[in-house]
CSV table of N, CA and C in Angstrom, one decimal:
chain,number,residue,atom,x,y,z
A,1,MET,N,0.8,-1.1,0.2
A,1,MET,CA,-0.2,0.1,0.1
A,1,MET,C,0.8,1.3,-0.1
A,2,ALA,N,0.3,2.3,-0.7
A,2,ALA,CA,1.0,3.6,-0.8
A,2,ALA,C,0.1,4.7,0.0
A,3,ILE,N,0.7,5.4,0.8
A,3,ILE,CA,-0.1,6.3,1.6
A,3,ILE,C,0.8,7.7,1.4
A,4,GLN,N,0.0,8.6,0.8
A,4,GLN,CA,0.6,10.0,0.6
A,4,GLN,C,0.8,10.7,2.1
A,5,THR,N,1.9,11.1,2.3
A,5,THR,CA,2.3,11.7,3.7
A,5,THR,C,2.8,13.1,3.5
A,6,GLY,N,3.2,13.6,2.3
A,6,GLY,CA,3.6,14.7,2.0
A,6,GLY,C,3.4,15.0,0.6
A,7,PRO,N,3.8,16.3,0.1
A,7,PRO,CA,3.7,16.7,-1.4
A,7,PRO,C,4.4,15.7,-2.3
A,8,GLU,N,5.4,15.2,-2.0
A,8,GLU,CA,6.2,14.1,-2.9
A,8,GLU,C,6.7,13.0,-1.9
A,9,GLU,N,6.1,12.9,-1.2
A,9,GLU,CA,6.4,11.6,0.0
A,9,GLU,C,5.1,10.6,0.0
A,10,TRP,N,5.6,9.4,-0.2
A,10,TRP,CA,4.7,8.3,-0.1
A,10,TRP,C,5.2,7.2,0.8
A,11,ALA,N,4.5,6.7,2.0
A,11,ALA,CA,4.9,5.7,2.6
A,11,ALA,C,4.3,4.4,2.1
A,12,HIS,N,5.3,3.6,1.9
A,12,HIS,CA,4.9,2.2,1.6
A,12,HIS,C,4.7,1.2,2.5
A,13,VAL,N,3.8,0.5,2.9
A,13,VAL,CA,3.6,-0.6,3.7
A,13,VAL,C,3.4,-1.8,3.0
A,14,TYR,N,4.3,-2.8,3.3
A,14,TYR,CA,4.0,-4.1,2.7
A,14,TYR,C,3.1,-5.1,3.5
A,15,VAL,N,2.3,-5.7,2.9
A,15,VAL,CA,1.6,-6.6,3.6
A,15,VAL,C,2.1,-8.0,3.0
A,16,HIS,N,2.5,-9.0,3.9
A,16,HIS,CA,3.0,-10.2,3.6
A,16,HIS,C,2.2,-11.3,3.0
A,17,PHE,N,1.0,-11.3,3.5
A,17,PHE,CA,0.1,-12.5,3.1
A,17,PHE,C,-1.2,-12.0,2.3
A,18,ASP,N,-1.4,-12.7,1.2
A,18,ASP,CA,-2.8,-12.4,0.4
A,18,ASP,C,-3.0,-11.2,0.1
A,19,GLY,N,-2.5,-10.5,-0.9
A,19,GLY,CA,-2.6,-9.2,-1.2
A,19,GLY,C,-3.5,-9.0,-2.5
A,20,TYR,N,-4.0,-9.9,-2.8
A,20,TYR,CA,-4.9,-10.1,-4.1
A,20,TYR,C,-6.1,-9.1,-3.9
A,21,PRO,N,-6.5,-8.4,-4.9
A,21,PRO,CA,-7.7,-7.6,-4.9
A,21,PRO,C,-9.2,-8.1,-4.2
A,22,ALA,N,-9.4,-9.5,-4.6
A,22,ALA,CA,-10.5,-10.1,-4.2
A,22,ALA,C,-10.5,-10.2,-2.6
A,23,GLN,N,-9.6,-10.4,-2.1
A,23,GLN,CA,-9.4,-10.4,-0.5
A,23,GLN,C,-9.1,-9.1,0.2
A,24,MET,N,-8.1,-8.3,-0.5
A,24,MET,CA,-7.7,-7.1,0.3
A,24,MET,C,-8.4,-6.0,0.1
A,25,LEU,N,-9.2,-5.5,-0.9
A,25,LEU,CA,-10.2,-4.5,-0.9
A,25,LEU,C,-11.1,-4.5,0.2
A,26,PRO,N,-12.0,-5.8,0.4
A,26,PRO,CA,-12.9,-6.0,1.3
A,26,PRO,C,-12.4,-5.8,2.7
A,27,ALA,N,-11.0,-6.3,2.8
A,27,ALA,CA,-10.6,-6.2,4.3
A,27,ALA,C,-10.1,-4.9,4.5
A,28,LEU,N,-9.5,-4.1,3.7
A,28,LEU,CA,-9.0,-2.7,3.9
A,28,LEU,C,-10.1,-1.9,4.2
A,29,ALA,N,-11.4,-2.0,3.6
A,29,ALA,CA,-12.5,-1.3,3.8
A,29,ALA,C,-12.5,-0.6,5.2
A,30,ALA,N,-12.4,-1.5,6.2
A,30,ALA,CA,-12.3,-1.1,7.6
A,30,ALA,C,-11.2,-0.3,8.3
A,31,TRP,N,-10.3,0.1,7.4
A,31,TRP,CA,-9.1,0.6,7.9
A,31,TRP,C,-8.7,1.9,7.1
A,32,THR,N,-8.3,2.9,7.8
A,32,THR,CA,-7.9,4.1,7.3
A,32,THR,C,-6.6,4.1,7.3
A,33,PRO,N,-6.0,5.0,6.5
A,33,PRO,CA,-4.6,5.2,6.2
A,33,PRO,C,-3.7,5.3,7.5
A,34,GLU,N,-4.5,6.1,8.5
A,34,GLU,CA,-3.8,6.3,9.8
A,34,GLU,C,-3.6,5.0,10.5
A,35,ASP,N,-4.4,4.0,10.3
A,35,ASP,CA,-4.5,2.9,10.9
A,35,ASP,C,-3.3,2.2,10.4
A,36,ILE,N,-3.1,1.9,9.1
A,36,ILE,CA,-2.2,1.3,8.4
A,36,ILE,C,-0.8,1.9,8.7
A,37,LEU,N,-0.6,3.1,8.7
A,37,LEU,CA,0.8,3.9,9.0
A,37,LEU,C,1.1,3.5,10.6
A,38,ALA,N,0.1,3.4,11.2
A,38,ALA,CA,0.3,3.0,12.9
A,38,ALA,C,0.9,1.6,12.8
A,39,ALA,N,0.4,0.6,12.0
A,39,ALA,CA,0.8,-0.8,11.9
A,39,ALA,C,2.2,-1.1,11.6
A,40,ARG,N,2.6,-0.1,10.4
A,40,ARG,CA,4.0,-0.2,10.0
A,40,ARG,C,4.2,-1.4,9.0
A,41,GLU,N,4.1,-2.4,9.5
A,41,GLU,CA,4.5,-3.6,8.9
A,41,GLU,C,3.4,-4.7,9.1
A,42,ILE,N,2.8,-5.1,8.1
A,42,ILE,CA,1.6,-6.0,8.3
A,42,ILE,C,1.8,-7.3,7.7
A,43,ARG,N,1.4,-8.4,8.5
A,43,ARG,CA,1.5,-9.8,8.1
A,43,ARG,C,0.2,-10.1,7.1
A,44,GLN,N,-0.9,-9.7,7.8
A,44,GLN,CA,-2.2,-10.0,7.0
A,44,GLN,C,-3.3,-8.8,7.5
A,45,VAL,N,-4.0,-8.5,6.5
A,45,VAL,CA,-5.1,-7.5,6.8
A,45,VAL,C,-6.4,-8.3,6.6
A,46,ARG,N,-7.2,-8.2,7.7
A,46,ARG,CA,-8.6,-8.7,7.8
A,46,ARG,C,-9.5,-7.7,8.2
A,47,PRO,N,-10.7,-7.7,8.0
A,47,PRO,CA,-11.7,-6.8,8.4
A,47,PRO,C,-11.7,-6.3,9.8
A,48,ASP,N,-11.5,-7.5,10.7
A,48,ASP,CA,-11.7,-7.3,12.2
A,48,ASP,C,-10.2,-6.9,12.8
A,49,ALA,N,-8.9,-7.1,12.2
A,49,ALA,CA,-7.9,-7.2,12.7
A,49,ALA,C,-6.5,-6.9,11.9
A,50,LEU,N,-5.6,-6.2,12.2
A,50,LEU,CA,-4.5,-6.0,11.4
A,50,LEU,C,-3.4,-6.9,12.1
A,51,ASP,N,-2.9,-8.1,11.5
A,51,ASP,CA,-1.9,-8.8,12.2
A,51,ASP,C,-0.6,-8.4,11.6
A,52,CYS,N,0.2,-7.9,12.6
A,52,CYS,CA,1.3,-6.9,12.5
A,52,CYS,C,2.5,-7.7,13.0
A,53,PHE,N,3.6,-7.2,12.5
A,53,PHE,CA,4.9,-7.9,12.9
A,53,PHE,C,5.3,-7.1,14.1
A,54,GLU,N,6.0,-7.5,15.2
A,54,GLU,CA,6.6,-7.1,16.4
A,54,GLU,C,8.0,-7.3,16.5
A,55,PRO,N,8.8,-6.7,16.5
A,55,PRO,CA,8.9,-5.2,16.0
A,55,PRO,C,8.6,-5.0,14.6
A,56,PRO,N,8.0,-4.0,14.1
A,56,PRO,CA,7.7,-3.8,12.6
A,56,PRO,C,8.8,-3.1,12.1
A,57,ARG,N,9.1,-3.1,10.7
A,57,ARG,CA,10.2,-2.4,9.9
A,57,ARG,C,9.2,-1.1,9.6
A,58,PRO,N,9.8,0.1,9.6
A,58,PRO,CA,9.2,1.2,9.0
A,58,PRO,C,8.9,1.3,7.8
A,59,PRO,N,8.0,2.1,7.3
A,59,PRO,CA,7.5,1.9,5.9
A,59,PRO,C,8.5,2.5,5.0
A,60,ARG,N,8.6,2.2,3.8
A,60,ARG,CA,9.7,2.7,3.0
A,60,ARG,C,9.1,4.0,2.6
A,61,ILE,N,9.7,5.1,2.4
A,61,ILE,CA,9.2,6.5,2.0
A,61,ILE,C,10.0,6.4,0.6
A,62,LEU,N,9.0,6.8,-0.7
A,62,LEU,CA,9.3,7.1,-1.9
A,62,LEU,C,8.6,8.5,-2.4
A,63,ALA,N,9.3,9.0,-3.5
A,63,ALA,CA,8.7,10.2,-4.1
A,63,ALA,C,7.2,9.9,-4.6
A,64,ARG,N,6.8,8.7,-5.1
A,64,ARG,CA,5.6,8.5,-5.8
A,64,ARG,C,5.0,7.1,-5.4
A,65,PRO,N,3.9,6.9,-5.7
A,65,PRO,CA,3.5,5.6,-5.4
A,65,PRO,C,4.3,4.5,-6.3
A,66,THR,N,4.6,3.4,-5.9
A,66,THR,CA,5.5,2.5,-6.7
A,66,THR,C,4.9,1.1,-6.5
A,67,CYS,N,4.5,0.5,-7.5
A,67,CYS,CA,4.3,-1.0,-7.5
A,67,CYS,C,5.5,-1.7,-7.6
A,68,GLU,N,5.9,-2.3,-6.6
A,68,GLU,CA,7.2,-3.1,-6.6
A,68,GLU,C,7.0,-4.7,-6.6
A,69,LEU,N,5.7,-5.0,-6.4
A,69,LEU,CA,5.4,-6.6,-6.4
A,69,LEU,C,4.1,-6.7,-7.2
A,70,CYS,N,3.1,-7.5,-6.7
A,70,CYS,CA,2.0,-7.7,-7.5
A,70,CYS,C,0.7,-6.7,-7.5
A,71,HIS,N,0.7,-6.1,-6.2
A,71,HIS,CA,-0.4,-5.1,-6.3
A,71,HIS,C,-0.1,-3.9,-5.4
A,72,LEU,N,-0.7,-2.7,-6.0
A,72,LEU,CA,-0.4,-1.5,-5.1
A,72,LEU,C,-1.8,-0.9,-4.8
A,73,TYR,N,-2.1,-0.6,-3.5
A,73,TYR,CA,-3.5,0.0,-3.2
A,73,TYR,C,-3.2,1.3,-2.5
A,74,VAL,N,-4.1,2.4,-3.0
A,74,VAL,CA,-3.7,3.8,-2.4
A,74,VAL,C,-5.2,4.1,-2.1
A,75,TRP,N,-5.2,5.0,-1.0
A,75,TRP,CA,-6.5,5.7,-0.5
A,75,TRP,C,-7.0,6.8,-1.4
A,76,GLN,N,-7.8,6.8,-2.0
A,76,GLN,CA,-8.5,7.9,-2.8
A,76,GLN,C,-9.9,8.1,-2.7
A,77,ASP,N,-10.2,9.3,-2.4
A,77,ASP,CA,-11.5,9.8,-2.1
A,77,ASP,C,-12.3,9.1,-1.2
A,78,GLY,N,-11.6,8.7,-0.1
A,78,GLY,CA,-12.3,8.0,1.0
A,78,GLY,C,-12.4,6.6,0.9
A,79,ILE,N,-11.6,5.9,0.0
A,79,ILE,CA,-11.7,4.3,0.0
A,79,ILE,C,-10.4,3.9,-0.6
A,80,TRP,N,-10.0,2.6,-0.2
A,80,TRP,CA,-8.9,2.0,-0.9
A,80,TRP,C,-9.3,1.6,-2.3
A,81,ILE,N,-8.1,1.5,-3.2
A,81,ILE,CA,-8.4,1.4,-4.8
A,81,ILE,C,-7.1,0.6,-5.0
A,82,ASP,N,-7.0,-0.3,-6.0
A,82,ASP,CA,-6.1,-1.2,-6.5
A,82,ASP,C,-5.5,-0.3,-7.8
A,83,VAL,N,-4.4,0.3,-7.9
A,83,VAL,CA,-3.9,1.1,-8.7
A,83,VAL,C,-2.8,0.3,-9.9
A,84,THR,N,-2.9,-0.9,-9.7
A,84,THR,CA,-1.8,-1.7,-10.3
A,84,THR,C,-1.8,-1.6,-11.7
A,85,ASP,N,-2.9,-1.6,-12.3
A,85,ASP,CA,-3.1,-1.6,-13.8
A,85,ASP,C,-2.5,-0.3,-14.3
A,86,SER,N,-3.0,1.0,-13.6
A,86,SER,CA,-2.6,2.1,-14.0
A,86,SER,C,-1.1,2.3,-14.0
A,87,MET,N,-0.3,1.5,-13.2
A,87,MET,CA,1.0,1.5,-13.0
A,87,MET,C,1.9,1.1,-14.3
A,88,GLN,N,1.3,0.0,-14.8
A,88,GLN,CA,2.1,-0.4,-16.0
A,88,GLN,C,2.1,0.1,-17.2
């Protein structure tokens, strides 16, 4: 996931398990960008819980949203969206 934290600053939070849109978008619907940033590094996103690593690694900060693996989700207009296809 990429969350804009400044004009040219995006925090990238990696989710280690089941990041496909069919599972991820419904699970992410319960969580705000602030929730995800507080989690820092996530093992799995579920609608009822964020399964996080302890201690977590901090998010990578990049100048723009960057799809480094299979899928990239960003917060837009109050919802999480999959922007993977628009990145290619």
